[in-house]
mmCIF file of N, CA, C and O in Angstrom:
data_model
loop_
_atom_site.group_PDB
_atom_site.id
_atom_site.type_symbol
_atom_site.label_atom_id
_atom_site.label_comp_id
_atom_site.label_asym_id
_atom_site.label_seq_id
_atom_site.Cartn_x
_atom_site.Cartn_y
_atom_site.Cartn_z
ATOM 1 N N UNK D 29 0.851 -1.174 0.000
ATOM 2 C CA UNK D 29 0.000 0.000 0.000
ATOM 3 C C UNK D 29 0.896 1.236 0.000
ATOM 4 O O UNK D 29 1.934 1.312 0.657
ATOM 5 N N UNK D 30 0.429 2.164 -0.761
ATOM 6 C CA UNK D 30 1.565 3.262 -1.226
ATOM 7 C C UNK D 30 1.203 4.527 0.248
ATOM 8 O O UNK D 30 0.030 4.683 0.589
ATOM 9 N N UNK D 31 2.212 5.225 0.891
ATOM 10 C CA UNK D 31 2.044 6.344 1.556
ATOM 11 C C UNK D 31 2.206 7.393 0.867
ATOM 12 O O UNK D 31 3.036 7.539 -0.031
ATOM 13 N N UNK D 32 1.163 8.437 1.376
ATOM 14 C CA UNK D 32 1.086 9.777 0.888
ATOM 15 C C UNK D 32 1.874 10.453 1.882
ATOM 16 O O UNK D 32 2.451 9.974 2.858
ATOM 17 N N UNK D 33 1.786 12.014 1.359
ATOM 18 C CA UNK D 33 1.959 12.871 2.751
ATOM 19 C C UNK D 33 0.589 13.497 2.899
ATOM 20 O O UNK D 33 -0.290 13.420 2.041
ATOM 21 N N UNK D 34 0.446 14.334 4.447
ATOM 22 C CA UNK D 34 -0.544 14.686 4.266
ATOM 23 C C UNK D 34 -1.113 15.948 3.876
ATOM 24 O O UNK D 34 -0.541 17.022 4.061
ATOM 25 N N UNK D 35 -2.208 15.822 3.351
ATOM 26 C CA UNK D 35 -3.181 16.957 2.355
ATOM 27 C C UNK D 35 -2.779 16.336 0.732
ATOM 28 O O UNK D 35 -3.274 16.811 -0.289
ATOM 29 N N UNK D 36 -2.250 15.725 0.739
ATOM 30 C CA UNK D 36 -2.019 15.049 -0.377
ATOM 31 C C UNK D 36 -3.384 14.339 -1.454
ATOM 32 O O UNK D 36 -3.085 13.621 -2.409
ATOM 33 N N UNK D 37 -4.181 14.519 -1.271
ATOM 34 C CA UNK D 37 -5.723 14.430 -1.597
ATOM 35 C C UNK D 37 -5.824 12.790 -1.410
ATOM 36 O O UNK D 37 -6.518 12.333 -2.318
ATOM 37 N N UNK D 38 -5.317 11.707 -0.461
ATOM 38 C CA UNK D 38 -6.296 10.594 -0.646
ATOM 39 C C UNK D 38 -7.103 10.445 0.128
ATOM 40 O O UNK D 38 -7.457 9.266 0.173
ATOM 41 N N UNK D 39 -7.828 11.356 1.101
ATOM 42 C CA UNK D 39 -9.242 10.898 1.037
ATOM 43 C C UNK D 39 -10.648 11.246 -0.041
ATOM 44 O O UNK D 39 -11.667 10.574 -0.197
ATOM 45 N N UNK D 40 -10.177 12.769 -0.788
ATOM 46 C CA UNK D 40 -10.743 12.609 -2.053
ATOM 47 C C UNK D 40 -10.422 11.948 -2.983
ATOM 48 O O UNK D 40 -11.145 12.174 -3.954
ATOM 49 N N UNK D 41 -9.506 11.067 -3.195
ATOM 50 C CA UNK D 41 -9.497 9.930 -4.125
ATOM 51 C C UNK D 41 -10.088 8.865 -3.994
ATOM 52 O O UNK D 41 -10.549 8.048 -4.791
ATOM 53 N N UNK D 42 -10.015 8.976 -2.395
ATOM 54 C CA UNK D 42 -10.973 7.459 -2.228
ATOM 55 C C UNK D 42 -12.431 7.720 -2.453
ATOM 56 O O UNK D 42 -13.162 6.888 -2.991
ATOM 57 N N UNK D 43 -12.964 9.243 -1.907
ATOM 58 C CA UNK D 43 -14.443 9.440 -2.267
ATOM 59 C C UNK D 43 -14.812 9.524 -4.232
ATOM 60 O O UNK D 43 -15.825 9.454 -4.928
ATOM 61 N N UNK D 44 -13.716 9.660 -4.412
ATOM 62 C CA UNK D 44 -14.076 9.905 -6.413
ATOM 63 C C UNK D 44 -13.943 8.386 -6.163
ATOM 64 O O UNK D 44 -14.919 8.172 -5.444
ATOM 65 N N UNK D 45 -13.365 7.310 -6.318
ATOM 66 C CA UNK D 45 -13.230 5.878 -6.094
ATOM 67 C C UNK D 45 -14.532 5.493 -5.834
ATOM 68 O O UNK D 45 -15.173 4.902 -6.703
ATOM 69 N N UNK D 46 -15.233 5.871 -4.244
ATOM 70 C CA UNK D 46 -16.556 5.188 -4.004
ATOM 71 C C UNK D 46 -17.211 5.904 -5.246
ATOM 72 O O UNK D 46 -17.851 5.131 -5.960
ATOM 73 N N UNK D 47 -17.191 6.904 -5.554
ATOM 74 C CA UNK D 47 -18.011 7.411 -6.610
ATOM 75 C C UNK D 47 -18.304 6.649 -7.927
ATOM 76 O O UNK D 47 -19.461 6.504 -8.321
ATOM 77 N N UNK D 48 -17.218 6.161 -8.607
ATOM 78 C CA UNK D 48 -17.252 5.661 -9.602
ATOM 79 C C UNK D 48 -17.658 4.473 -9.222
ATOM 80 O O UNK D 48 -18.695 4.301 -9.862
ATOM 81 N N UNK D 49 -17.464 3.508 -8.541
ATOM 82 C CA UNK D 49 -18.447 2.652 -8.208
ATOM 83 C C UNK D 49 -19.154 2.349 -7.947
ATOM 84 O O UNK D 49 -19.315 1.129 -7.996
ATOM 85 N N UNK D 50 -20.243 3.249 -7.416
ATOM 86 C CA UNK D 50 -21.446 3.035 -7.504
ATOM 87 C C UNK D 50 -22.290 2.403 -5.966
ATOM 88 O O UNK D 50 -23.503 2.254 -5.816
ATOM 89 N N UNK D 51 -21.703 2.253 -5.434
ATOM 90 C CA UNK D 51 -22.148 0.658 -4.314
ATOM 91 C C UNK D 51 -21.971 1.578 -2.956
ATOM 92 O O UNK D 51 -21.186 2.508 -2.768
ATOM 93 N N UNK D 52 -22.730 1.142 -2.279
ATOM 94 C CA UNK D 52 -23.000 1.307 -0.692
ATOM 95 C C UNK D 52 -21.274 1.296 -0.434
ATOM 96 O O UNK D 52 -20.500 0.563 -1.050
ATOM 97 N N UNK D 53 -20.932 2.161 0.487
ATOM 98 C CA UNK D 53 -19.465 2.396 0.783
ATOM 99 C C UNK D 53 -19.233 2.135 2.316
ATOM 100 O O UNK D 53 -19.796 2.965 3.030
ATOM 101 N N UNK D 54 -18.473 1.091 3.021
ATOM 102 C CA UNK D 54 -17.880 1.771 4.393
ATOM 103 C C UNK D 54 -16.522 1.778 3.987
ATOM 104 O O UNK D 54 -15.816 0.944 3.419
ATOM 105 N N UNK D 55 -16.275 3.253 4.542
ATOM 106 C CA UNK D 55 -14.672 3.404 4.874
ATOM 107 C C UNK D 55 -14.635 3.615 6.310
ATOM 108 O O UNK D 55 -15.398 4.110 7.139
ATOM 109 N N UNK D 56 -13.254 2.960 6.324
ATOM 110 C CA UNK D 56 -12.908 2.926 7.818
ATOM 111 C C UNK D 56 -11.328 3.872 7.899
ATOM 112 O O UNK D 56 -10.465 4.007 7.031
ATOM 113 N N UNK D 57 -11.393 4.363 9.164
ATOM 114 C CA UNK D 57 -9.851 4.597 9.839
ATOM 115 C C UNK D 57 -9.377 4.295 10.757
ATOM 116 O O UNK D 57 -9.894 3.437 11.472
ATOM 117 N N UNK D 58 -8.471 4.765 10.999
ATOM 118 C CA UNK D 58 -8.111 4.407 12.528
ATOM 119 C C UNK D 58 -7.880 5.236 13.281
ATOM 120 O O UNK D 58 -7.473 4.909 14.396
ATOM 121 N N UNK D 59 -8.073 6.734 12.916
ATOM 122 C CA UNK D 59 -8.331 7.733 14.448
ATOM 123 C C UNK D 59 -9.509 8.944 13.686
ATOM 124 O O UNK D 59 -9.666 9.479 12.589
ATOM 125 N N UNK D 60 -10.337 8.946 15.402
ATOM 126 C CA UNK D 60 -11.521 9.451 14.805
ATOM 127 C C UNK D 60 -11.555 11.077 13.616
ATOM 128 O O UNK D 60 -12.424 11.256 12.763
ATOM 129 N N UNK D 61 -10.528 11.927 13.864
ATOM 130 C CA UNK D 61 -10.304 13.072 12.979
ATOM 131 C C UNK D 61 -10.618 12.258 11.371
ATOM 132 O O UNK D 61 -11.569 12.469 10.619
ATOM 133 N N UNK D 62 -9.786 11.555 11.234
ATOM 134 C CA UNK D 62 -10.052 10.880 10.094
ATOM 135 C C UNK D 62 -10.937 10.482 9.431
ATOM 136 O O UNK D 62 -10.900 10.343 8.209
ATOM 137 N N UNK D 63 -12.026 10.199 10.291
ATOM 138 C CA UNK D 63 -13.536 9.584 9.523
ATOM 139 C C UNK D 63 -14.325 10.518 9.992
ATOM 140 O O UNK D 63 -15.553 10.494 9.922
ATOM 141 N N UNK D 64 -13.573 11.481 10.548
ATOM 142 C CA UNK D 64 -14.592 12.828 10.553
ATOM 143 C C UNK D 64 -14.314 13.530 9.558
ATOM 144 O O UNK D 64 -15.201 14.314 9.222
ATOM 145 N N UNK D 65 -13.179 13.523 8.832
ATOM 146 C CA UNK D 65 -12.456 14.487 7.442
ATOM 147 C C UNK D 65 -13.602 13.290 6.214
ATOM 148 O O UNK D 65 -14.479 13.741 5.477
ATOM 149 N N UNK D 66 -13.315 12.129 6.306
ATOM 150 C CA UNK D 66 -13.786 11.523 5.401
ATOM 151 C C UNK D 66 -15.666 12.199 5.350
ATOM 152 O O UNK D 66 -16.371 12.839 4.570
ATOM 153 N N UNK D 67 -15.748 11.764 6.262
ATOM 154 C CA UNK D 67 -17.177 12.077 6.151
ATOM 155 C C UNK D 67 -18.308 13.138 5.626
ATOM 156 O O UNK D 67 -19.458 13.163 5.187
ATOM 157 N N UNK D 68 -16.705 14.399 6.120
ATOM 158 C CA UNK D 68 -17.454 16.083 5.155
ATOM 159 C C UNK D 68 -16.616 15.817 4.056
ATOM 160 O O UNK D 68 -16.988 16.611 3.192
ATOM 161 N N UNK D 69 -15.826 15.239 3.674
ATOM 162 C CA UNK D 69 -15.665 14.832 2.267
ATOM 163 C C UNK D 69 -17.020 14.131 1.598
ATOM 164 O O UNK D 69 -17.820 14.667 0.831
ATOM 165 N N UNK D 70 -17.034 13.105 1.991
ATOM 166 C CA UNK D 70 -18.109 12.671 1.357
ATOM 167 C C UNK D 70 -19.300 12.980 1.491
ATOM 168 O O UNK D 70 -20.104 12.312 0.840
ATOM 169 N N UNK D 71 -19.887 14.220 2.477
ATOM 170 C CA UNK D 71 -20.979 14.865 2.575
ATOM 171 C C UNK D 71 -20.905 16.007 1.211
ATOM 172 O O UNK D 71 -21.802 16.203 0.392
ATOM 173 N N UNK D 72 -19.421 16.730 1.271
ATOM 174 C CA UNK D 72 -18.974 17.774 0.422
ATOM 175 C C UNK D 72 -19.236 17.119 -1.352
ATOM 176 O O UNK D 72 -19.973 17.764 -2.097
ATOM 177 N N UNK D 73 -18.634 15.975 -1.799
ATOM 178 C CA UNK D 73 -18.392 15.934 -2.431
ATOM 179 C C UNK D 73 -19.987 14.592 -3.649
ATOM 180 O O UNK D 73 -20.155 14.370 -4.848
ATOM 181 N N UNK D 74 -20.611 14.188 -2.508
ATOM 182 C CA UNK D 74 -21.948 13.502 -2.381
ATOM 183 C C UNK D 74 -22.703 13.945 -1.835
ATOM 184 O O UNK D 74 -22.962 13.545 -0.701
ATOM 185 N N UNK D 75 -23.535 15.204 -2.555
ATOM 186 C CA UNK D 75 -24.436 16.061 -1.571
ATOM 187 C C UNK D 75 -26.016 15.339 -1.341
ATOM 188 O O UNK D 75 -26.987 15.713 -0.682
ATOM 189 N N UNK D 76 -25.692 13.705 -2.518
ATOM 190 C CA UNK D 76 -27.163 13.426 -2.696
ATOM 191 C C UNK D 76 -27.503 12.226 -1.491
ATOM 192 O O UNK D 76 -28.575 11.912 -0.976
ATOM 193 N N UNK D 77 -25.945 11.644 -1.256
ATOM 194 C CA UNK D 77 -26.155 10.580 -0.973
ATOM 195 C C UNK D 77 -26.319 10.358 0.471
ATOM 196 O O UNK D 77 -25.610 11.276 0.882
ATOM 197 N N UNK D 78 -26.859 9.648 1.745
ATOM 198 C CA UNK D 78 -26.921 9.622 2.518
ATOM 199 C C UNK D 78 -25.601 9.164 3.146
ATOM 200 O O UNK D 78 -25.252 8.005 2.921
ATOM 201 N N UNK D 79 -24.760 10.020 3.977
ATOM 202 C CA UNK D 79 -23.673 9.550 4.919
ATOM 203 C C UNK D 79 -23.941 9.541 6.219
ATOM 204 O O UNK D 79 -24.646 10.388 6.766
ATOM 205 N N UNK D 80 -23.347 8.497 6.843
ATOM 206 C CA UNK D 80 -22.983 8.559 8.021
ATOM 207 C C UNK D 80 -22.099 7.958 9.164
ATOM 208 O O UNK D 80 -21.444 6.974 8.820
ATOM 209 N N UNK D 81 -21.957 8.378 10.486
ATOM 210 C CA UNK D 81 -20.750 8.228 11.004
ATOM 211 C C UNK D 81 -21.415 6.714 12.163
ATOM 212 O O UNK D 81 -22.520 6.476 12.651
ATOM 213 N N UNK D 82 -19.933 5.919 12.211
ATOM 214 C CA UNK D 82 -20.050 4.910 13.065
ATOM 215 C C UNK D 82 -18.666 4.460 13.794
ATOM 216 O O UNK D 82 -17.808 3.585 13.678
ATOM 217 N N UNK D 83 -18.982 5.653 14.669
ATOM 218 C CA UNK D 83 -18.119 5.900 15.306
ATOM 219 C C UNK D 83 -18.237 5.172 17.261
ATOM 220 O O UNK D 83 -18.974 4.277 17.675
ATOM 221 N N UNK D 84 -17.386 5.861 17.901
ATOM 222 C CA UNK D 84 -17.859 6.062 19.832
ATOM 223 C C UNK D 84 -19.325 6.146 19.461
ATOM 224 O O UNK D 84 -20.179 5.271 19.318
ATOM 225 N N UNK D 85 -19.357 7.416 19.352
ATOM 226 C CA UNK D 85 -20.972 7.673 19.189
ATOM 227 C C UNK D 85 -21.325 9.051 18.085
ATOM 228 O O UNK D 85 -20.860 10.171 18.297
ATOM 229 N N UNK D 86 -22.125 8.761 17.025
ATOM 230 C CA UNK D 86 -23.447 7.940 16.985
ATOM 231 C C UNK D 86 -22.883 6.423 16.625
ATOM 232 O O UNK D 86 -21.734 6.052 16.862
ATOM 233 N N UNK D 87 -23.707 5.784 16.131
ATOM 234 C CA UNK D 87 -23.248 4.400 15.785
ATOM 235 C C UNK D 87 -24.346 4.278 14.735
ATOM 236 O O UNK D 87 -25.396 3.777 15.136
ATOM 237 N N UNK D 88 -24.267 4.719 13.232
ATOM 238 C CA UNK D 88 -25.356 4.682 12.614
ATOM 239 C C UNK D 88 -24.963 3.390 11.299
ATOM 240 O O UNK D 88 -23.911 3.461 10.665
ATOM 241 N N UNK D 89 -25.632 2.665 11.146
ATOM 242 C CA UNK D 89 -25.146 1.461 10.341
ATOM 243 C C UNK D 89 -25.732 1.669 8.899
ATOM 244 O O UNK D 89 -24.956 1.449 7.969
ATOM 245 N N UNK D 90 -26.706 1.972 8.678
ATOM 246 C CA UNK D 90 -27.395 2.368 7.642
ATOM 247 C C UNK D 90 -27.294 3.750 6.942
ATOM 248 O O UNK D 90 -27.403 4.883 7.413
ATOM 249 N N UNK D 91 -27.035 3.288 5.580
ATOM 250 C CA UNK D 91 -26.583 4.863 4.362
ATOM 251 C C UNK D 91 -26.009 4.300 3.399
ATOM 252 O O UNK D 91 -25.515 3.178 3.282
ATOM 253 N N UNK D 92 -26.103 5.121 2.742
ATOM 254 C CA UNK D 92 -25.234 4.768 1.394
ATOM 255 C C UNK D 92 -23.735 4.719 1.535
ATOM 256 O O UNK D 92 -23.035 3.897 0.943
ATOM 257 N N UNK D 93 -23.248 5.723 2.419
ATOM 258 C CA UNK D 93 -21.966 5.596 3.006
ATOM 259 C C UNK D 93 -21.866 5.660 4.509
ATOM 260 O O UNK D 93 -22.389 6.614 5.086
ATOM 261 N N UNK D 94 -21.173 4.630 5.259
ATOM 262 C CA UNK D 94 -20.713 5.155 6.697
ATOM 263 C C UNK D 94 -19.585 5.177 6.838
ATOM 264 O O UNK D 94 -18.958 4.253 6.320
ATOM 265 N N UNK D 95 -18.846 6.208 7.577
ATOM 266 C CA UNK D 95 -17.651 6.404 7.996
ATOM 267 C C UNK D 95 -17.489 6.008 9.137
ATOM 268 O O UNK D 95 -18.324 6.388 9.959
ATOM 269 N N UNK D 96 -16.242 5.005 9.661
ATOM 270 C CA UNK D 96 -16.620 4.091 10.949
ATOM 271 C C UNK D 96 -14.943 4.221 11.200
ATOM 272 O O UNK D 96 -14.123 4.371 10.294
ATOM 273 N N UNK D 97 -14.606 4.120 12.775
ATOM 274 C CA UNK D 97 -13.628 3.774 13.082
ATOM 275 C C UNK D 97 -13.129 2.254 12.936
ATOM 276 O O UNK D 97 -13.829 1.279 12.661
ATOM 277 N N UNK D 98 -12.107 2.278 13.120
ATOM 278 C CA UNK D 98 -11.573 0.508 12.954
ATOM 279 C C UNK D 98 -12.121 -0.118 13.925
ATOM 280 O O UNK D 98 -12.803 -1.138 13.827
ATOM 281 N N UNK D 99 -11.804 0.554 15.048
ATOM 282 C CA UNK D 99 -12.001 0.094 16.279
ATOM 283 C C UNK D 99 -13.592 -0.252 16.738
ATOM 284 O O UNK D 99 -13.973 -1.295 17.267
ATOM 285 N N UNK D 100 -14.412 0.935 16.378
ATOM 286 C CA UNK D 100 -15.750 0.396 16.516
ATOM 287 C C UNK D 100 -16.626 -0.362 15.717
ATOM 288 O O UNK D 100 -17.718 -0.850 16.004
ATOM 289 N N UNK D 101 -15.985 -0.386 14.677
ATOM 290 C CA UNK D 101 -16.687 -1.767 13.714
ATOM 291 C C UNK D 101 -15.948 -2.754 14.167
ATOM 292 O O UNK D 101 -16.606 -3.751 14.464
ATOM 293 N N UNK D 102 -14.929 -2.823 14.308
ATOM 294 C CA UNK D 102 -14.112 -4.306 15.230
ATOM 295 C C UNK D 102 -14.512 -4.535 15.866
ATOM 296 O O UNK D 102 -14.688 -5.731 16.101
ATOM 297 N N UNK D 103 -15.080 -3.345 16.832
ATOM 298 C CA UNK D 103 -16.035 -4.467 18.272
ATOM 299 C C UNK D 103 -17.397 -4.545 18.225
ATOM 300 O O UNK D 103 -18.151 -4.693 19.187
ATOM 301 N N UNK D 104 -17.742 -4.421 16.851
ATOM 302 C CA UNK D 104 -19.194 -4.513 16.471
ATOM 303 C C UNK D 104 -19.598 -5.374 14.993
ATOM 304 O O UNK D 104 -20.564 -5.259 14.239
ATOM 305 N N UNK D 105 -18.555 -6.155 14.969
ATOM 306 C CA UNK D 105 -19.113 -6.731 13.344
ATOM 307 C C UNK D 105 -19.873 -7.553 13.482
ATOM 308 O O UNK D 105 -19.996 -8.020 12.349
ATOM 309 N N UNK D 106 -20.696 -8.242 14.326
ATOM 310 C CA UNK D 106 -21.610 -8.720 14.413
ATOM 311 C C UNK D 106 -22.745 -7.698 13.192
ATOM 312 O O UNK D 106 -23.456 -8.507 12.596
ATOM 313 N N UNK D 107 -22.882 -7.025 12.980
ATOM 314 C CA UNK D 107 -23.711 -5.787 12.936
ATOM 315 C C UNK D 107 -23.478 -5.630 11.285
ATOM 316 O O UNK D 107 -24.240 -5.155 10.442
ATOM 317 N N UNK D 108 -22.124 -6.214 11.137
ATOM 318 C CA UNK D 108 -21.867 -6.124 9.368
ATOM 319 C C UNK D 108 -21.545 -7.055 9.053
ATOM 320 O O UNK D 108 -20.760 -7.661 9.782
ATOM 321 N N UNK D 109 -22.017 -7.690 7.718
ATOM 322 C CA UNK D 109 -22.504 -9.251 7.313
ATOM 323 C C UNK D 109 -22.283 -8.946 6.182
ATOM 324 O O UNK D 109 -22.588 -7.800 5.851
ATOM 325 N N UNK D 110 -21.606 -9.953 5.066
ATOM 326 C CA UNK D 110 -21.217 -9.575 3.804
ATOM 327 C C UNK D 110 -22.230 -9.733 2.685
ATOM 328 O O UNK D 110 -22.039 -9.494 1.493
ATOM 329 N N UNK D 111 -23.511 -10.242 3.355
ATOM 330 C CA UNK D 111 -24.516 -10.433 1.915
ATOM 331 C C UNK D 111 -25.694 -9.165 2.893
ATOM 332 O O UNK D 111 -26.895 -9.410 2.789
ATOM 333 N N UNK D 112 -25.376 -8.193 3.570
ATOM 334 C CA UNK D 112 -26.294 -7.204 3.956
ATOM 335 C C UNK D 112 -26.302 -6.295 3.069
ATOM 336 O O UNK D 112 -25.385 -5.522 2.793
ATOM 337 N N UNK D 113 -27.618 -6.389 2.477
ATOM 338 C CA UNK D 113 -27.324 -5.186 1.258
ATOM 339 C C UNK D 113 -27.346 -3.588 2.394
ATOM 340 O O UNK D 113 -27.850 -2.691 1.718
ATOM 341 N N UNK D 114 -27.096 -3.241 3.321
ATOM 342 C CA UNK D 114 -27.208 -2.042 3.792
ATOM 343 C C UNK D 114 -25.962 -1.455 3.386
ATOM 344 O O UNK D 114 -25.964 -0.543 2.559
ATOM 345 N N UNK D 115 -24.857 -1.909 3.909
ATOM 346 C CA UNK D 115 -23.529 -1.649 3.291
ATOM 347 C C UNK D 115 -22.693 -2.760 2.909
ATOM 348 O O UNK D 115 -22.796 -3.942 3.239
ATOM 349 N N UNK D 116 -21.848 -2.194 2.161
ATOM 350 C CA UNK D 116 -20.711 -3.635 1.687
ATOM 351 C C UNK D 116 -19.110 -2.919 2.053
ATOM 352 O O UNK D 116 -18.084 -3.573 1.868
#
């Protein structure tokens, strides 16, 4: 996996990425700033689509996109199932 520096635009690459594909999105990170940047990215840049955060708290599982920590989908994958059409 290649490193950037940062401001280096890959979390808008990854949102043009979910874009072009089309499909229910979770991205994950691993510290919460991060899937809070992702998230007004993908609010900013997907004004249609429903986002949201699944994080400490809220813990919202359902959207077209959720932005989730590592950590709290790790101690919650019960909750994400690979044939759930809610997210993939």
């Amino acid at each position: 996996m290649p490193y950037h520096a940062t401001g280096a635009g890959k979390t808008v690459t990854a949102v043009a990425d979910a874009k072009l594909v089309g499909k229910k999105t979770l991205f994950l990170a691993h510290r919460n700033e991060l899937v809070t940047q992702a998230y007004d990215t993908f609010s900013d840049m997907c004004p249609d689509e429903d986002i949201n955060l699944y994080v400490a708290e809220p813990k919202e599982v359902y959207g077209d996109v959720v932005c989730g920590s590592i950590q709290s989908v790790n101690a919650n994958l019960d909750q994400f199932k690979p044939d759930d059409k809610r997210i993939y």
